[in-house]
Coordinates of C-alpha atoms in Angstrom, one line a residue:
M1 CA 1.4 -9.9 47.7
G2 CA 3.7 -8.8 50.7
N3 CA 5.9 -11.7 50.5
H4 CA 6.6 -11.7 46.6
H5 CA 9.9 -11.1 46.4
H6 CA 10.9 -10.3 42.7
H7 CA 14.6 -9.3 41.0
H8 CA 14.2 -6.8 38.5
H9 CA 16.2 -3.7 37.6
H10 CA 14.8 -0.1 36.9
D11 CA 16.8 0.9 34.0
H12 CA 14.5 -0.1 31.4
A13 CA 16.5 -0.1 28.3
A14 CA 14.7 -1.2 25.0
T15 CA 17.7 -2.9 23.1
G16 CA 18.0 -5.5 26.4
A17 CA 16.6 -8.6 26.8
D18 CA 15.1 -7.7 30.4
V19 CA 11.4 -7.0 30.5
P20 CA 10.2 -3.2 31.1
A21 CA 8.3 -3.3 34.9
P22 CA 5.1 -2.3 32.8
L23 CA 5.3 -5.8 31.1
D24 CA 6.4 -7.8 34.1
L25 CA 3.5 -9.1 35.7
S26 CA 5.7 -10.2 38.5
V27 CA 5.7 -6.6 39.7
P28 CA 2.6 -5.1 41.4
D29 CA 0.8 -2.2 39.8
A30 CA 1.5 -0.2 42.9
E31 CA 5.4 -0.5 42.7
L32 CA 5.1 1.0 39.3
S33 CA 5.7 4.9 38.2
P34 CA 3.2 6.7 37.1
T35 CA 4.5 6.5 33.4
E36 CA 5.0 3.1 33.8
A37 CA 1.3 2.4 35.2
S38 CA -0.4 4.3 32.3
R39 CA 1.8 1.8 30.2
R40 CA 0.6 -1.2 31.7
T41 CA -3.0 0.2 31.6
F42 CA -3.1 0.9 27.9
L43 CA -1.3 -2.5 27.0
R44 CA -3.5 -4.4 29.1
N45 CA -6.8 -2.6 27.4
A46 CA -5.3 -3.0 24.4
G47 CA -4.9 -6.9 25.1
L48 CA -1.2 -7.0 25.0
L49 CA -0.1 -8.0 28.4
G50 CA 0.1 -11.2 30.0
A51 CA 0.5 -14.7 28.5
G52 CA -2.9 -15.1 27.5
A53 CA -3.3 -11.5 26.5
A54 CA -4.0 -12.3 23.1
A55 CA -6.7 -14.7 23.8
S56 CA -8.0 -17.1 21.6
S57 CA -10.6 -14.7 20.6
V58 CA -11.6 -11.2 20.8
L59 CA -14.8 -12.5 21.8
A60 CA -13.0 -14.3 24.9
G61 CA -11.8 -10.3 26.3
G62 CA -8.5 -10.3 25.2
H63 CA -8.7 -7.7 22.5
A64 CA -10.0 -4.8 24.4
A65 CA -11.2 -1.6 23.1
H66 CA -8.5 0.5 21.9
A67 CA -8.3 3.2 24.6
A68 CA -5.0 5.1 23.8
P69 CA -4.8 8.9 24.4
A70 CA -2.8 10.8 22.0
N71 CA -0.6 12.0 24.4
D72 CA 0.5 8.6 25.4
H73 CA 2.4 8.8 21.8
A74 CA 4.3 11.7 21.9
G75 CA 8.8 11.1 21.9
G76 CA 10.6 9.2 19.8
G77 CA 11.7 10.2 16.5
T78 CA 9.4 9.4 13.2
G79 CA 12.4 7.5 11.7
G80 CA 12.7 9.3 8.1
G81 CA 10.1 11.4 8.7
Q82 CA 7.6 8.8 8.4
A83 CA 3.8 10.5 8.8
N84 CA 2.9 10.7 12.7
D85 CA -0.6 11.1 13.1
G86 CA -0.3 12.1 16.7
E87 CA -1.3 9.2 17.6
F88 CA 1.0 6.9 16.1
V89 CA 4.0 7.1 14.2
W90 CA 3.6 5.5 11.1
L91 CA 7.1 3.4 10.3
A92 CA 7.0 1.6 6.6
G93 CA 9.0 -2.1 6.6
D94 CA 9.7 -5.3 5.0
H95 CA 10.2 -8.7 7.1
H96 CA 11.1 -10.7 4.4
I97 CA 15.0 -10.2 3.2
H98 CA 18.0 -12.6 2.2
T99 CA 21.4 -12.0 1.8
Q100 CA 24.7 -14.0 0.5
Y101 CA 24.0 -15.8 3.8
S102 CA 21.1 -17.2 1.7
S103 CA 22.2 -20.4 -0.7
D104 CA 20.0 -18.3 -3.2
A105 CA 20.3 -14.8 -2.5
M106 CA 23.7 -13.0 -2.9
Y107 CA 23.7 -9.5 -1.7
R108 CA 25.2 -8.3 1.5
V109 CA 23.4 -6.7 4.6
V110 CA 24.2 -3.1 4.3
D111 CA 23.3 -3.3 0.2
Q112 CA 19.4 -4.5 1.5
A113 CA 19.4 -2.1 3.8
K114 CA 21.0 1.1 1.9
H115 CA 18.1 0.1 -0.4
A116 CA 15.4 -0.3 1.8
R117 CA 16.3 3.0 3.6
A118 CA 16.8 4.8 0.4
Y119 CA 13.4 3.4 -0.8
G120 CA 11.9 4.8 2.2
L121 CA 11.4 2.0 4.8
D122 CA 12.0 2.6 8.8
W123 CA 13.0 -1.3 9.7
I124 CA 13.4 -4.5 8.1
V125 CA 14.0 -8.0 9.2
I126 CA 17.2 -10.2 7.8
T127 CA 16.0 -13.8 7.3
D128 CA 18.3 -16.3 5.6
H129 CA 16.8 -19.5 4.9
G130 CA 16.8 -21.9 7.5
N131 CA 19.2 -24.8 6.9
A132 CA 22.1 -27.0 7.9
T133 CA 24.3 -24.4 6.9
H134 CA 22.6 -21.7 8.1
S135 CA 22.1 -23.0 11.3
R136 CA 25.7 -24.0 11.6
I137 CA 27.5 -21.0 10.2
G138 CA 25.4 -18.6 8.9
V139 CA 23.2 -17.5 12.1
E140 CA 26.2 -16.2 13.6
K141 CA 27.9 -14.9 11.3
V142 CA 25.3 -13.0 9.9
N143 CA 24.9 -11.1 13.0
P144 CA 28.4 -9.1 13.0
D145 CA 27.2 -7.7 9.6
I146 CA 23.9 -7.1 11.1
V147 CA 25.3 -4.8 14.1
E148 CA 27.6 -3.1 12.3
T149 CA 24.6 -2.1 10.1
R150 CA 22.7 -0.6 12.7
K151 CA 25.7 1.6 13.8
E152 CA 25.9 2.8 10.2
I153 CA 22.4 3.2 9.4
K154 CA 20.9 4.7 12.7
D155 CA 17.8 5.7 11.3
L156 CA 16.6 2.0 10.1
L157 CA 15.5 -0.7 12.6
I158 CA 17.1 -3.7 11.5
Y159 CA 15.9 -6.7 13.4
Q160 CA 17.8 -10.6 12.9
G161 CA 15.7 -13.4 11.9
L162 CA 15.2 -16.1 9.6
E163 CA 13.2 -18.0 7.0
W164 CA 12.0 -21.0 9.0
N165 CA 11.0 -24.3 7.3
I166 CA 7.9 -25.2 9.0
P167 CA 7.7 -28.6 9.7
S168 CA 4.6 -30.1 7.6
A169 CA 4.3 -27.0 5.7
E170 CA 5.1 -23.9 3.6
H171 CA 7.8 -21.0 5.0
G172 CA 7.5 -18.4 7.5
T173 CA 9.5 -15.1 8.9
V174 CA 10.8 -15.6 12.8
F175 CA 12.6 -12.6 14.2
V176 CA 13.2 -11.5 17.6
Q177 CA 13.7 -8.3 19.3
P178 CA 17.8 -7.4 18.9
G179 CA 19.6 -8.1 22.8
P180 CA 22.3 -10.2 24.2
N181 CA 20.6 -13.6 23.4
E182 CA 19.2 -12.9 19.8
V183 CA 21.9 -15.2 18.1
A184 CA 21.3 -17.7 20.9
V185 CA 17.6 -18.1 20.6
L186 CA 17.3 -18.0 16.7
K187 CA 20.4 -20.8 17.1
Q188 CA 18.3 -23.3 19.3
F189 CA 15.1 -22.5 17.6
E190 CA 16.1 -23.5 14.3
T191 CA 18.3 -26.3 14.6
D192 CA 15.6 -28.0 16.9
Y193 CA 12.5 -27.1 15.2
D194 CA 13.7 -25.8 11.4
G195 CA 12.0 -28.5 8.6
S196 CA 15.0 -28.7 6.4
V197 CA 17.3 -29.0 9.4
N198 CA 15.6 -32.1 11.3
G199 CA 13.7 -33.4 7.9
T200 CA 10.3 -32.6 9.1
S201 CA 9.0 -30.8 6.0
S202 CA 6.6 -33.4 5.0
P203 CA 3.4 -33.8 6.2
S204 CA 2.4 -35.9 9.5
P205 CA 1.0 -35.2 12.4
E206 CA 4.2 -35.4 14.3
N207 CA 5.7 -32.8 12.0
E208 CA 2.6 -30.3 12.8
A209 CA 3.3 -30.7 16.4
L210 CA 7.0 -29.7 16.3
A211 CA 6.1 -26.9 14.4
I212 CA 3.7 -25.8 17.8
A213 CA 6.2 -26.6 19.9
G214 CA 8.8 -24.3 18.0
I215 CA 5.8 -21.4 18.6
K216 CA 5.8 -22.3 21.8
F217 CA 9.3 -22.4 22.4
L218 CA 9.7 -18.5 21.0
G219 CA 7.0 -17.9 23.4
D220 CA 8.5 -19.4 26.2
E221 CA 12.4 -17.9 25.3
V222 CA 10.2 -14.4 25.8
R223 CA 8.5 -15.3 29.4
R224 CA 12.2 -16.4 30.8
R225 CA 13.3 -13.1 29.4
R226 CA 15.8 -14.5 27.3
I227 CA 14.5 -11.9 24.4
G228 CA 12.2 -8.8 24.7
G229 CA 10.1 -10.3 21.7
A230 CA 9.5 -12.7 19.0
L231 CA 6.9 -13.0 15.9
F232 CA 6.4 -15.4 13.6
L233 CA 4.4 -14.5 10.4
A234 CA 3.8 -17.4 7.4
N235 CA 5.6 -16.7 4.0
H236 CA 3.3 -17.2 0.8
P237 CA 0.8 -19.1 2.2
S238 CA -0.8 -20.7 -0.6
R239 CA 1.6 -21.1 -3.3
R240 CA 2.3 -24.8 -2.3
G241 CA -1.1 -25.4 -1.0
V242 CA 0.4 -27.0 2.1
D243 CA -0.4 -24.7 4.7
S244 CA -3.6 -26.2 5.2
P245 CA -6.4 -24.6 7.1
H246 CA -6.3 -26.5 10.8
E247 CA -2.5 -25.8 10.7
V248 CA -2.8 -21.7 10.2
R249 CA -5.6 -22.2 13.3
A250 CA -2.9 -24.3 15.1
W251 CA 0.1 -21.8 15.0
R252 CA -2.4 -19.3 15.6
D253 CA -3.6 -21.0 18.9
A254 CA -0.4 -22.0 20.2
D255 CA 1.0 -18.3 21.3
P256 CA -1.0 -15.5 19.6
T257 CA 1.3 -13.3 20.9
V258 CA 4.3 -14.8 18.8
A259 CA 1.9 -16.2 16.1
V260 CA 0.3 -13.0 14.6
G261 CA 0.0 -13.4 10.9
M262 CA 0.8 -14.0 7.1
E263 CA 1.9 -12.4 4.0
G264 CA -1.1 -11.0 2.4
A265 CA 1.0 -10.9 -0.9
P266 CA 4.0 -12.6 -1.2
G267 CA 7.3 -11.0 -2.3
H268 CA 9.2 -11.9 -5.9
Q269 CA 6.3 -9.6 -7.8
A270 CA 8.5 -8.4 -10.7
S271 CA 8.7 -12.5 -12.0
S272 CA 5.9 -12.0 -13.9
L273 CA 6.7 -9.0 -15.8
P274 CA 6.6 -10.4 -19.8
A275 CA 9.3 -11.4 -21.2
P276 CA 12.2 -11.0 -22.9
N277 CA 12.6 -7.9 -20.5
G278 CA 11.4 -9.7 -17.3
P279 CA 11.3 -13.2 -16.2
G280 CA 7.5 -13.9 -17.7
R281 CA 7.0 -16.5 -14.9
G282 CA 3.8 -16.5 -11.9
R283 CA 3.8 -13.2 -10.0
G284 CA 5.5 -13.7 -7.1
Y285 CA 6.3 -17.8 -8.3
Y286 CA 2.8 -18.4 -7.9
E287 CA 2.8 -20.8 -10.1
G288 CA 2.1 -24.6 -9.6
S289 CA 0.0 -26.9 -8.5
P290 CA -1.5 -29.5 -6.2
S291 CA 0.9 -32.1 -5.0
A292 CA 0.6 -35.5 -2.6
A293 CA 1.6 -32.9 0.1
S294 CA -0.8 -30.4 -0.4
F295 CA -4.2 -29.9 1.3
P296 CA -6.6 -31.4 -1.0
G297 CA -9.4 -28.9 0.2
Y298 CA -7.8 -25.8 -1.9
P299 CA -9.6 -24.7 -5.0
L300 CA -6.8 -24.6 -8.0
E301 CA -7.6 -20.9 -8.2
S302 CA -5.6 -21.0 -4.7
Y303 CA -2.4 -21.7 -6.7
R304 CA -2.6 -18.2 -8.3
T305 CA -2.1 -14.3 -6.9
W306 CA -5.1 -12.3 -7.6
G307 CA -3.9 -8.8 -7.4
G308 CA -0.8 -9.5 -6.3
F309 CA -2.5 -10.9 -3.5
D310 CA -2.2 -14.5 -2.1
W311 CA -5.7 -16.0 -2.5
M312 CA -5.9 -16.3 1.2
T313 CA -6.3 -12.8 1.7
S314 CA -7.9 -11.7 -1.8
T315 CA -10.7 -13.8 -1.6
V316 CA -13.6 -11.8 0.1
G317 CA -15.6 -14.8 2.6
G318 CA -12.2 -17.0 2.4
L319 CA -9.5 -18.2 4.7
W320 CA -8.4 -15.1 6.1
D321 CA -12.1 -14.0 6.8
S322 CA -13.2 -17.5 8.3
L323 CA -10.7 -16.8 11.1
L324 CA -11.9 -13.0 11.6
A325 CA -15.2 -14.3 11.8
E326 CA -13.8 -16.6 14.6
G327 CA -12.6 -13.6 16.0
K328 CA -9.0 -14.4 15.9
P329 CA -6.8 -11.5 15.4
W330 CA -4.4 -12.8 12.5
W331 CA -2.9 -9.9 10.4
I332 CA -1.6 -9.5 6.9
S333 CA 1.5 -8.2 5.5
A334 CA 3.5 -7.6 2.4
N335 CA 7.5 -7.9 1.5
S336 CA 9.5 -8.4 -1.0
D337 CA 11.0 -11.4 -0.4
S338 CA 14.5 -10.0 -1.9
H339 CA 17.2 -12.4 -3.4
I340 CA 18.3 -11.3 -6.3
N341 CA 16.5 -8.1 -7.9
Y342 CA 15.2 -6.9 -11.2
L343 CA 17.8 -4.9 -13.0
G344 CA 20.1 -5.5 -10.8
T345 CA 24.0 -5.0 -11.8
S346 CA 25.8 -7.4 -9.6
M347 CA 26.4 -11.0 -9.0
R348 CA 27.9 -13.4 -6.5
G349 CA 31.7 -12.8 -5.7
P350 CA 33.7 -15.4 -7.7
D351 CA 35.0 -18.5 -6.0
S352 CA 32.8 -18.5 -3.4
D353 CA 32.3 -22.0 -1.2
F354 CA 28.8 -21.5 0.2
N355 CA 28.6 -25.0 1.6
A356 CA 32.4 -24.4 3.3
N357 CA 31.6 -20.6 4.6
G358 CA 27.8 -20.1 4.8
K359 CA 27.8 -17.6 2.8
Y360 CA 28.9 -16.3 -0.6
N361 CA 31.7 -13.9 -1.6
D362 CA 30.5 -10.1 -1.5
P363 CA 29.0 -9.3 -4.6
V364 CA 31.1 -7.9 -7.7
Y365 CA 29.7 -5.8 -10.7
G366 CA 28.4 -7.9 -13.2
P367 CA 25.7 -8.3 -16.5
L368 CA 22.5 -6.3 -16.2
I369 CA 19.5 -8.9 -14.4
T370 CA 16.1 -9.2 -16.5
T371 CA 15.7 -12.4 -15.5
A372 CA 15.8 -11.7 -11.6
G373 CA 11.5 -11.8 -10.2
D374 CA 12.3 -9.3 -7.1
F375 CA 12.4 -6.1 -6.1
W376 CA 14.7 -4.1 -3.6
P377 CA 13.2 -4.0 0.4
G378 CA 10.3 -0.6 -0.4
Q379 CA 11.0 -0.8 -4.1
Y380 CA 7.2 -2.2 -4.5
S381 CA 5.8 -3.6 -1.6
R382 CA 5.4 -1.9 2.2
T383 CA 3.9 -3.1 5.1
H384 CA 3.0 0.1 7.3
V385 CA 2.8 -0.2 11.1
G386 CA 1.4 2.4 13.6
A387 CA 4.1 2.6 16.3
Q388 CA 4.3 4.2 19.4
A389 CA 7.6 5.7 19.4
F390 CA 10.8 5.1 16.5
G391 CA 11.9 1.7 18.7
Y392 CA 12.9 -2.0 17.7
R393 CA 10.2 -2.9 20.5
A394 CA 7.6 -0.5 19.7
V395 CA 7.2 -2.0 15.9
M396 CA 6.9 -5.6 17.2
D397 CA 3.9 -4.1 19.5
A398 CA 2.0 -2.5 16.8
I399 CA 2.3 -5.6 14.7
R400 CA 1.5 -7.8 17.5
A401 CA -1.6 -5.4 18.0
G402 CA -2.8 -5.1 14.3
R403 CA -1.9 -2.0 13.5
V404 CA -0.8 -2.2 9.8
W405 CA -1.5 -1.8 6.9
V406 CA -0.3 -2.9 3.3
D407 CA 0.4 -1.4 -0.4
H408 CA 2.0 -2.1 -3.6
G409 CA 3.5 0.5 -5.5
G410 CA 3.1 3.6 -3.4
L411 CA -0.6 3.4 -4.2
I412 CA -1.6 5.8 -1.4
G413 CA 0.6 7.6 1.6
G414 CA -1.7 7.2 4.5
L415 CA -4.5 5.0 6.0
D416 CA -6.9 6.4 8.9
M417 CA -9.7 3.8 9.3
R418 CA -11.7 4.3 12.7
V419 CA -15.1 2.4 14.0
R420 CA -16.7 4.9 16.5
R421 CA -20.5 5.5 17.9
L422 CA -22.1 7.9 15.2
N423 CA -21.8 10.8 17.0
D424 CA -18.4 10.6 18.4
Q425 CA -16.1 12.6 16.2
R426 CA -13.0 13.6 17.8
P427 CA -9.8 13.2 16.4
G428 CA -8.7 10.0 17.3
A429 CA -11.6 8.2 18.6
G430 CA -12.8 4.9 18.1
A431 CA -10.7 1.6 17.6
T432 CA -8.1 1.7 14.6
L433 CA -6.6 -1.2 12.5
G434 CA -6.4 -4.3 14.9
G435 CA -8.5 -2.8 17.2
T436 CA -11.9 -3.8 19.2
L437 CA -14.9 -1.3 20.0
K438 CA -16.8 -2.3 22.7
I439 CA -20.0 -0.9 22.8
K440 CA -23.6 -1.3 24.3
S441 CA -25.7 -3.3 21.7
G442 CA -27.9 -1.2 19.7
T443 CA -25.1 1.4 19.6
S444 CA -25.1 3.4 16.1
V445 CA -21.6 3.0 14.7
V446 CA -19.5 4.4 12.3
V447 CA -16.7 3.8 9.9
T448 CA -14.3 6.3 8.9
L449 CA -12.0 6.7 6.0
D450 CA -9.4 9.1 5.9
I451 CA -6.9 8.1 3.0
D452 CA -3.7 10.6 1.9
L453 CA -3.2 9.9 -2.1
A454 CA 0.0 9.7 -3.7
T455 CA 1.2 12.9 -4.6
V456 CA 5.0 11.5 -6.0
P457 CA 6.0 9.8 -8.5
N458 CA 6.5 5.7 -7.4
W459 CA 10.1 4.0 -8.5
A460 CA 8.1 3.5 -11.4
Q461 CA 8.4 7.3 -12.0
F462 CA 4.1 7.4 -12.1
V463 CA 2.2 8.9 -9.5
P464 CA -0.6 6.0 -8.8
K465 CA -3.7 6.9 -8.8
L466 CA -6.3 5.4 -6.0
A467 CA -9.8 4.7 -8.6
R468 CA -12.0 2.8 -5.7
V469 CA -12.4 1.8 -2.0
D470 CA -14.2 -1.4 -1.1
L471 CA -15.1 -1.8 2.4
I472 CA -15.8 -5.2 3.7
V473 CA -18.0 -6.7 6.9
G474 CA -18.2 -10.0 8.1
D475 CA -20.3 -11.3 11.1
V476 CA -18.3 -12.7 14.0
T477 CA -19.7 -16.1 14.2
G478 CA -17.9 -17.5 16.9
P479 CA -15.1 -21.1 17.0
V480 CA -15.6 -23.3 13.8
T481 CA -16.0 -27.0 14.7
D482 CA -14.1 -28.2 11.6
Q483 CA -10.5 -26.4 11.7
D484 CA -10.0 -26.8 7.7
T485 CA -13.6 -24.3 7.3
F486 CA -12.1 -21.3 4.8
T487 CA -15.1 -19.7 4.1
A488 CA -17.0 -16.8 6.1
P489 CA -20.4 -17.0 4.8
T490 CA -21.9 -13.5 5.6
T491 CA -18.8 -12.0 4.7
R492 CA -19.3 -9.7 2.0
V493 CA -18.3 -5.8 0.0
A494 CA -20.4 -3.9 1.5
A495 CA -20.1 -0.4 0.2
S496 CA -17.3 0.9 -2.9
F497 CA -16.1 4.5 -2.7
E498 CA -15.0 6.2 -6.4
V499 CA -12.4 8.2 -5.8
Q500 CA -12.3 11.7 -7.9
P501 CA -8.9 12.3 -9.1
G502 CA -7.0 15.5 -8.0
R503 CA -7.4 15.6 -4.5
K504 CA -4.4 15.3 -1.7
R505 CA -6.5 13.6 0.7
V506 CA -10.0 11.6 0.6
S507 CA -12.3 10.9 3.6
F508 CA -15.4 8.8 3.3
S509 CA -17.6 7.3 6.4
Y510 CA -20.1 4.2 6.4
P511 CA -22.8 3.8 9.1
L512 CA -23.0 0.3 10.5
G513 CA -26.3 1.1 11.8
R514 CA -27.2 0.1 15.3
V515 CA -25.0 -2.7 15.8
D516 CA -26.7 -5.8 18.0
R517 CA -24.1 -8.3 17.4
P518 CA -20.6 -9.0 16.8
M519 CA -19.0 -8.1 13.3
Y520 CA -15.6 -6.8 12.1
V521 CA -14.6 -4.1 9.3
R522 CA -11.5 -4.1 6.9
V523 CA -11.1 -1.7 3.6
R524 CA -9.1 -2.9 0.6
G525 CA -8.3 -0.4 -2.3
T526 CA -7.0 -0.1 -6.0
D527 CA -6.4 1.7 -9.0
G528 CA -9.3 0.1 -11.2
N529 CA -7.1 -1.1 -13.6
R530 CA -7.8 -4.9 -13.6
S531 CA -11.0 -6.3 -11.7
A532 CA -13.1 -9.2 -11.7
P533 CA -16.1 -10.8 -9.4
G534 CA -14.3 -12.6 -6.4
L535 CA -14.3 -16.1 -6.0
M536 CA -17.7 -16.9 -4.0
G537 CA -19.6 -14.4 -6.8
A538 CA -20.7 -11.0 -7.7
S539 CA -23.3 -10.8 -4.5
V540 CA -20.0 -11.1 -2.5
D541 CA -17.7 -9.2 -4.2
P542 CA -18.8 -7.5 -7.6
H543 CA -15.2 -5.9 -8.1
G544 CA -12.6 -8.0 -6.9
P545 CA -9.1 -8.5 -7.8
A546 CA -8.5 -10.7 -11.3
M547 CA -6.4 -13.4 -11.8
D548 CA -2.8 -13.0 -12.5
V549 CA -1.8 -14.3 -15.9
L550 CA 1.5 -16.4 -16.0
G551 CA 3.7 -14.6 -17.6
D552 CA 2.2 -11.4 -18.2
A553 CA 1.1 -9.7 -15.1
D554 CA 2.9 -6.1 -15.0
P555 CA 2.8 -5.5 -11.3
W556 CA 3.1 -1.7 -11.7
L557 CA -0.6 -1.6 -13.4
D558 CA -2.6 -3.5 -11.0
L559 CA -2.2 -1.7 -7.5
W560 CA -4.1 -3.1 -4.5
F561 CA -4.0 -1.6 -0.6
Y562 CA -5.3 -3.8 2.2
G563 CA -5.9 -2.6 5.9
N564 CA -6.5 -5.1 8.9
P565 CA -9.7 -5.7 10.4
I566 CA -11.4 -3.7 13.5
W567 CA -13.9 -5.3 15.5
V568 CA -17.2 -4.3 17.1
L569 CA -18.3 -5.7 19.9
P570 CA -21.5 -5.3 21.3
S571 CA -22.6 -6.5 25.0

């Protein structure tokens, strides 16, 4: 290392594209300050450092035990006063939002941002549709609006991204850490890799390869230090049946530091409110059927939502679980996909020429909208991330690490899930969401859940009541031979807990016993209004979400929360 020269600045501003010293592996450990060395150790242990950091599988050691002492997380505001459990600042957000720079939307950036903040969000991503007009005009033209809104609303983190038309597949959110090159990188990505821009949306091996190249491009831009970070999440993955299991796996494996997950629940949650006071459509606009482009193995049930959640997520032992059973980190989110919002009172500005200007004119006052299927950001769907501080990099790091839980309708106020050694009752002990607990084979392990119940009315003016919590457990069986596998035969609901009303906080624990094989656990909960045996049968999932009825599925009467998994790896 003695002859190793590197250029490196010691003012590690979180907003710049330069990589902070702890993340810059060209800087030797010995040159780091004690604080920087501590952060590098934490990141390394969390499997978040280096190109192969989130290795192909937790089995490959890429996802080590979560071992951050509580004092690592001091400092940093709590955004809008979101809960800080002493270890993480939990920040609610939405990574899928459209503006007047999308051909099928109309709000200004500041409109979406002000509503997001008013509805309790701490971070949002502006994701206008990738297409020829956006890549030519919109991606640059929206940036000053975003920069200006960042200055105006200082306690809201506003990322610039886009909704990627994934070659050969559906849509996805792509976003980058703010910095001097955010527009240039997004513009190049969209120009070179967007299916709509390039006419590469139809299914083919060549188009699938282009999607993989796009993900790798983003990872390379981070490693070249043009941007501080980039993330991709697949949007509404089951809506059209075109995201085949092998494509989902290929995206993740292309660069696990970029391709990190999917919408567990799509946006457009108001779309199934019954007519005449609502749109009377399918929840999430999941109302189609297979086409020539669809993956032929998917069942018809996959074209509908289940308790508002995508079939890949809602089916115990389904596609999401098949990835987790491989030991592959793959996280879920929830968001608004806000285009035009239910009960809004605005319309597109007159004399708009989207194709010429890349945007609609600013909205003006208009008639009450009862046929739109969207909620404002934060009004119904929330993605909660456990960040180490209030900041752009910290939120992206938290999403990448899988410290994420999602809810609808404000069903719960907070979730702390841990897997720990049986007698280790220290606060913050063990592994939390997205983490891995490494143990000696035969060690007794317990899952603990601490849930803050809702105590204030949600935006439909009632206090939601959590009725039941389900703990889901599956074996980690290693890589699949068939990349189109979408079942996990050992995964099942291992325990259910009834929630007594009138409490502010409930705690449950479930012993996993003496663990001698790799496994994972995840959690979900419900208001108990609608349930049915899961698609894999009542012995696997006795009380899962029910399939949403087209045109008659009031989203406020069917609320769920889901947490990301925790792995247990004995050795």
